[in-house]
Amino acid sequence: MVSLANRCDIPVAAGAQHPLFQKLITAEFWHGKNGLAGVELPASKCKVDSHFGPDLIIQLVHASPHEITLVPVGPLTNIALAVEKDPSIVPLVKEVILMGGSISGGNVNASAEANIFNDPEAAQVVFQAGWPLTMVGLEVGDKALFTQKYLDELAKTHGPINDFIVAVLKHLVNLSAQFGSPGTPMYDPSAVAVAVDGTLVKTRDMHVDVETRGEFTRGETVGNRHLTVEHNVLHGDHYVIEGVDKVEPNAKVCVDVDADRFLQLFVSRIGSK
């Protein structure tokens, strides 16, 4: 894809082969056997960076302190591995804008969003690291549906990048139609869009934890909206609520999006390529 875009200057490195503590889950059902909706691209003119993905993250952050925004759009394994190997990168990262999570139910099951579900332990590391973090979850993607209207608009433009993206989106729009949806949720592009223009979304400060043990809730992002927890003290054989403790927010959680403005931004950016 970077070759298609003539951007061999952008380093691409192989990351982790599996999540931290669970088996890998692959998504050919949604994304095709090659992960690109079955669209075949020309052989790459670019070379793979020899670094391990987390090591490349560490290197780039140290080389450009306070300038790097991390925009993970998949499971957070590589980000977590980078933090665990070199915690000193945390204050050097400008911000993290991640696609993942939900405070209103999941998309792989009743409670969990796919990227978080695929490595909950890594997600918990990333949420608790202590850097500025924005969670662009299902509340954004599920509202910003790329419908046939936008597809037709984008298809009027042509070029190697445009044609590739139109082919991928056509696959996703058709797949969504099989499930009764008028369009495909724009999950991954939404995080990139927020990095480009933060005014596209409304956010709310919360303390977010990732459930790693629940039988029905593993992978759920649990947002504390009130930023308090009851303070219970043991008295003999029972606990007494003696007040509330404050908890600090660790994430800006996107709760709404200007969907049409976001989708028009996407079409205009891709349409110029």
Tab-separated table of C-alpha atoms in Angstrom:
chain	number	residue	atom	x	y	z
A	1	MET	CA	0.000	0.000	0.000
A	2	VAL	CA	2.851	2.463	0.687
A	3	SER	CA	4.320	1.413	-2.660
A	4	LEU	CA	0.996	2.173	-4.359
A	5	ALA	CA	1.127	5.607	-2.745
A	6	ASN	CA	4.770	6.120	-3.808
A	7	ARG	CA	5.741	6.581	-0.159
A	8	CYS	CA	8.639	4.185	0.292
A	9	ASP	CA	10.031	6.789	2.692
A	10	ILE	CA	7.495	5.574	5.277
A	11	PRO	CA	9.051	2.656	7.190
A	12	VAL	CA	6.986	-0.521	7.466
A	13	ALA	CA	8.128	-3.152	9.948
A	14	ALA	CA	6.735	-6.534	10.935
A	15	GLY	CA	5.184	-6.604	14.397
A	16	ALA	CA	4.079	-9.269	16.847
A	17	GLN	CA	2.887	-12.593	15.453
A	18	HIS	CA	0.244	-13.144	18.136
A	19	PRO	CA	-1.430	-11.400	21.104
A	20	LEU	CA	0.284	-11.260	24.500
A	21	PHE	CA	-1.656	-14.078	26.208
A	22	GLN	CA	-4.227	-15.538	23.813
A	23	LYS	CA	-4.426	-17.190	20.432
A	24	LEU	CA	-4.500	-15.087	17.294
A	25	ILE	CA	-7.893	-14.435	15.683
A	26	THR	CA	-7.860	-13.616	11.964
A	27	ALA	CA	-10.631	-11.845	10.056
A	28	GLU	CA	-10.749	-13.170	6.498
A	29	PHE	CA	-14.545	-13.245	6.834
A	30	TRP	CA	-14.638	-9.447	6.939
A	31	HIS	CA	-11.495	-8.404	5.088
A	32	GLY	CA	-10.858	-11.136	2.504
A	33	LYS	CA	-8.086	-13.714	2.418
A	34	ASN	CA	-5.391	-11.102	1.790
A	35	GLY	CA	-6.780	-8.571	4.271
A	36	LEU	CA	-7.459	-6.146	1.420
A	37	ALA	CA	-10.926	-7.315	0.340
A	38	GLY	CA	-9.304	-9.653	-2.187
A	39	VAL	CA	-7.960	-6.719	-4.225
A	40	GLU	CA	-4.562	-7.648	-5.664
A	41	LEU	CA	-1.935	-4.927	-5.706
A	42	PRO	CA	1.211	-4.742	-7.862
A	43	ALA	CA	4.423	-6.080	-6.338
A	44	SER	CA	5.868	-3.590	-3.875
A	45	LYS	CA	8.729	-1.316	-4.839
A	46	CYS	CA	9.405	-0.682	-1.146
A	47	LYS	CA	11.547	-2.709	1.237
A	48	VAL	CA	10.464	-3.876	4.662
A	49	ASP	CA	12.258	-2.189	7.564
A	50	SER	CA	14.410	-4.762	9.344
A	51	HIS	CA	13.414	-3.629	12.838
A	52	PHE	CA	10.840	-5.437	14.980
A	53	GLY	CA	7.718	-3.249	14.962
A	54	PRO	CA	7.827	-2.234	18.657
A	55	ASP	CA	11.536	-1.413	18.333
A	56	LEU	CA	10.800	0.845	15.360
A	57	ILE	CA	8.156	2.652	17.416
A	58	ILE	CA	10.690	3.196	20.201
A	59	GLN	CA	13.311	4.438	17.742
A	60	LEU	CA	10.981	6.876	15.992
A	61	VAL	CA	9.627	8.313	19.251
A	62	HIS	CA	13.129	8.961	20.606
A	63	ALA	CA	14.187	10.494	17.285
A	64	SER	CA	11.258	12.955	17.318
A	65	PRO	CA	10.279	13.583	20.958
A	66	HIS	CA	6.863	15.183	21.528
A	67	GLU	CA	6.120	15.082	17.779
A	68	ILE	CA	4.808	11.538	17.195
A	69	THR	CA	1.089	10.766	17.360
A	70	LEU	CA	0.400	7.041	17.513
A	71	VAL	CA	-2.763	6.046	15.631
A	72	PRO	CA	-3.203	2.295	16.152
A	73	VAL	CA	-6.119	0.882	14.165
A	74	GLY	CA	-5.758	-2.754	15.196
A	75	PRO	CA	-5.082	-4.760	18.350
A	76	LEU	CA	-2.658	-2.898	20.630
A	77	THR	CA	-0.022	-5.629	20.990
A	78	ASN	CA	2.852	-3.731	19.372
A	79	ILE	CA	2.183	-0.514	21.295
A	80	ALA	CA	2.081	-2.444	24.576
A	81	LEU	CA	5.317	-4.283	23.767
A	82	ALA	CA	7.011	-0.969	23.012
A	83	VAL	CA	5.843	0.520	26.330
A	84	GLU	CA	6.903	-2.529	28.321
A	85	LYS	CA	10.339	-2.600	26.682
A	86	ASP	CA	10.955	1.140	27.017
A	87	PRO	CA	8.550	3.003	29.344
A	88	SER	CA	10.523	6.209	28.732
A	89	ILE	CA	8.666	6.667	25.431
A	90	VAL	CA	5.390	7.440	27.237
A	91	PRO	CA	6.134	11.101	28.069
A	92	LEU	CA	7.795	11.543	24.663
A	93	VAL	CA	4.719	10.562	22.630
A	94	LYS	CA	2.606	13.574	21.661
A	95	GLU	CA	-0.648	11.624	21.935
A	96	VAL	CA	-2.336	8.309	21.194
A	97	ILE	CA	-5.502	8.246	19.084
A	98	LEU	CA	-6.704	4.666	18.907
A	99	MET	CA	-9.501	2.977	17.023
A	100	GLY	CA	-11.050	0.578	19.452
A	101	GLY	CA	-13.366	0.098	22.342
A	102	SER	CA	-16.951	0.999	23.082
A	103	ILE	CA	-19.000	2.259	25.995
A	104	SER	CA	-22.281	1.079	24.479
A	105	GLY	CA	-21.828	-2.604	23.660
A	106	GLY	CA	-19.543	-4.576	21.384
A	107	ASN	CA	-19.355	-5.775	17.806
A	108	VAL	CA	-17.713	-9.179	18.285
A	109	ASN	CA	-20.142	-10.046	21.088
A	110	ALA	CA	-22.410	-8.217	23.492
A	111	SER	CA	-19.646	-6.311	25.236
A	112	ALA	CA	-16.337	-6.168	23.345
A	113	GLU	CA	-15.075	-4.297	20.284
A	114	ALA	CA	-12.853	-6.319	17.947
A	115	ASN	CA	-9.482	-4.578	18.323
A	116	ILE	CA	-9.641	-4.622	22.121
A	117	PHE	CA	-11.070	-8.162	22.195
A	118	ASN	CA	-8.122	-9.423	20.159
A	119	ASP	CA	-5.639	-8.446	22.882
A	120	PRO	CA	-7.280	-7.144	26.082
A	121	GLU	CA	-4.077	-7.321	28.147
A	122	ALA	CA	-2.212	-5.164	25.640
A	123	ALA	CA	-5.103	-2.700	25.587
A	124	GLN	CA	-5.023	-2.394	29.380
A	125	VAL	CA	-1.297	-1.578	29.213
A	126	VAL	CA	-1.938	1.144	26.634
A	127	PHE	CA	-4.869	2.696	28.516
A	128	GLN	CA	-2.982	2.787	31.801
A	129	ALA	CA	0.354	4.034	30.404
A	130	GLY	CA	-0.251	7.665	31.346
A	131	TRP	CA	-0.058	9.454	27.994
A	132	PRO	CA	-2.717	11.669	26.352
A	133	LEU	CA	-5.124	9.162	24.818
A	134	THR	CA	-8.277	9.485	22.741
A	135	MET	CA	-10.517	6.451	22.268
A	136	VAL	CA	-12.304	6.499	18.921
A	137	GLY	CA	-14.677	3.594	19.382
A	138	LEU	CA	-17.833	2.099	17.957
A	139	GLU	CA	-19.776	5.221	18.920
A	140	VAL	CA	-18.022	6.962	16.014
A	141	GLY	CA	-17.702	4.209	13.411
A	142	ASP	CA	-21.233	2.913	13.800
A	143	LYS	CA	-22.654	6.393	13.211
A	144	ALA	CA	-20.333	7.240	10.313
A	145	LEU	CA	-21.626	4.810	7.696
A	146	PHE	CA	-20.045	4.928	4.260
A	147	THR	CA	-23.113	4.428	2.095
A	148	GLN	CA	-23.575	3.918	-1.634
A	149	LYS	CA	-24.005	7.695	-1.970
A	150	TYR	CA	-20.463	8.370	-0.815
A	151	LEU	CA	-19.143	5.396	-2.806
A	152	ASP	CA	-20.666	6.773	-5.999
A	153	GLU	CA	-19.152	10.170	-5.258
A	154	LEU	CA	-15.688	8.730	-4.693
A	155	ALA	CA	-15.942	6.445	-7.734
A	156	LYS	CA	-16.167	9.506	-9.998
A	157	THR	CA	-12.472	10.129	-9.294
A	158	HIS	CA	-9.782	7.878	-10.691
A	159	GLY	CA	-6.167	7.012	-10.007
A	160	PRO	CA	-4.213	4.073	-8.565
A	161	ILE	CA	-5.065	4.958	-4.953
A	162	ASN	CA	-8.666	5.983	-5.632
A	163	ASP	CA	-9.446	2.847	-7.623
A	164	PHE	CA	-7.951	0.605	-4.951
A	165	ILE	CA	-9.882	2.266	-2.128
A	166	VAL	CA	-13.132	2.248	-4.113
A	167	ALA	CA	-12.706	-1.498	-4.707
A	168	VAL	CA	-12.138	-2.139	-0.996
A	169	LEU	CA	-15.094	0.028	0.023
A	170	LYS	CA	-17.344	-1.634	-2.537
A	171	HIS	CA	-16.555	-4.988	-0.908
A	172	LEU	CA	-17.312	-3.584	2.551
A	173	VAL	CA	-20.539	-1.818	1.504
A	174	ASN	CA	-21.800	-5.010	-0.147
A	175	LEU	CA	-20.843	-7.062	2.905
A	176	SER	CA	-22.669	-4.663	5.218
A	177	ALA	CA	-25.755	-4.888	3.021
A	178	GLN	CA	-25.879	-8.634	3.698
A	179	PHE	CA	-26.419	-7.763	7.364
A	180	GLY	CA	-29.101	-5.175	6.663
A	181	SER	CA	-26.910	-2.080	7.018
A	182	PRO	CA	-27.081	0.768	4.503
A	183	GLY	CA	-23.329	1.291	4.699
A	184	THR	CA	-20.030	0.118	6.122
A	185	PRO	CA	-18.892	1.537	9.487
A	186	MET	CA	-15.807	3.696	9.031
A	187	TYR	CA	-13.877	2.383	12.002
A	188	ASP	CA	-10.191	2.751	11.142
A	189	PRO	CA	-10.486	5.956	9.073
A	190	SER	CA	-12.302	7.598	11.997
A	191	ALA	CA	-9.177	7.507	14.180
A	192	VAL	CA	-7.105	9.014	11.372
A	193	ALA	CA	-9.781	11.657	10.839
A	194	VAL	CA	-9.657	12.644	14.519
A	195	ALA	CA	-5.885	12.990	14.212
A	196	VAL	CA	-6.444	15.327	11.251
A	197	ASP	CA	-9.333	17.304	12.767
A	198	GLY	CA	-10.313	16.782	16.390
A	199	THR	CA	-13.395	18.992	15.998
A	200	LEU	CA	-15.133	16.173	14.088
A	201	VAL	CA	-15.977	14.460	17.375
A	202	LYS	CA	-17.307	15.229	20.825
A	203	THR	CA	-15.369	13.666	23.677
A	204	ARG	CA	-15.903	13.054	27.347
A	205	ASP	CA	-13.166	12.566	29.939
A	206	MET	CA	-13.364	9.132	31.543
A	207	HIS	CA	-11.230	6.617	33.345
A	208	VAL	CA	-11.183	3.566	31.088
A	209	ASP	CA	-10.185	0.080	32.196
A	210	VAL	CA	-10.149	-3.026	30.026
A	211	GLU	CA	-11.837	-6.142	31.385
A	212	THR	CA	-9.463	-9.102	31.084
A	213	ARG	CA	-11.162	-11.786	33.189
A	214	GLY	CA	-14.931	-11.690	32.716
A	215	GLU	CA	-16.615	-14.727	31.183
A	216	PHE	CA	-18.978	-12.538	29.156
A	217	THR	CA	-17.116	-9.217	29.268
A	218	ARG	CA	-13.464	-9.988	28.407
A	219	GLY	CA	-12.263	-7.179	26.164
A	220	GLU	CA	-14.881	-4.661	27.284
A	221	THR	CA	-13.713	-1.082	27.740
A	222	VAL	CA	-15.253	0.045	31.023
A	223	GLY	CA	-15.597	3.826	31.157
A	224	ASN	CA	-16.031	5.525	34.528
A	225	ARG	CA	-18.079	8.574	33.544
A	226	HIS	CA	-18.463	10.019	37.045
A	227	LEU	CA	-14.752	9.677	37.911
A	228	THR	CA	-15.604	8.405	41.390
A	229	VAL	CA	-15.791	5.052	43.173
A	230	GLU	CA	-17.371	4.309	46.529
A	231	HIS	CA	-14.923	4.016	49.407
A	232	ASN	CA	-15.768	0.908	51.426
A	233	VAL	CA	-14.195	0.142	54.798
A	234	LEU	CA	-14.387	-3.263	56.508
A	235	HIS	CA	-16.213	-3.165	59.859
A	236	GLY	CA	-16.269	-6.626	61.424
A	237	ASP	CA	-18.091	-8.938	59.038
A	238	HIS	CA	-19.245	-6.297	56.560
A	239	TYR	CA	-18.203	-3.216	54.642
A	240	VAL	CA	-19.455	0.311	55.302
A	241	ILE	CA	-19.552	2.958	52.581
A	242	GLU	CA	-17.702	5.899	54.095
A	243	GLY	CA	-17.583	8.198	51.111
A	244	VAL	CA	-16.304	8.319	47.562
A	245	ASP	CA	-12.826	8.403	46.080
A	246	LYS	CA	-11.973	10.361	42.965
A	247	VAL	CA	-10.319	8.641	40.021
A	248	GLU	CA	-8.334	10.496	37.401
A	249	PRO	CA	-9.418	10.402	33.756
A	250	ASN	CA	-7.004	8.550	31.481
A	251	ALA	CA	-8.825	8.942	28.161
A	252	LYS	CA	-10.919	11.254	26.080
A	253	VAL	CA	-13.735	8.998	24.883
A	254	CYS	CA	-15.463	9.964	21.662
A	255	VAL	CA	-19.210	9.979	22.267
A	256	ASP	CA	-20.461	11.579	19.043
A	257	VAL	CA	-19.280	12.494	15.535
A	258	ASP	CA	-20.238	14.913	12.803
A	259	ALA	CA	-20.648	11.974	10.446
A	260	ASP	CA	-21.307	13.784	7.180
A	261	ARG	CA	-18.401	16.198	7.661
A	262	PHE	CA	-16.100	13.278	8.450
A	263	LEU	CA	-17.237	11.290	5.398
A	264	GLN	CA	-16.909	14.322	3.137
A	265	LEU	CA	-13.376	14.859	4.482
A	266	PHE	CA	-12.565	11.246	3.631
A	267	VAL	CA	-13.978	11.514	0.100
A	268	SER	CA	-12.208	14.808	-0.568
A	269	ARG	CA	-8.839	13.539	0.708
A	270	ILE	CA	-8.983	10.275	-1.236
A	271	GLY	CA	-10.571	11.923	-4.264
A	272	SER	CA	-7.510	14.124	-4.692
A	273	LYS	CA	-5.225	11.065	-4.965
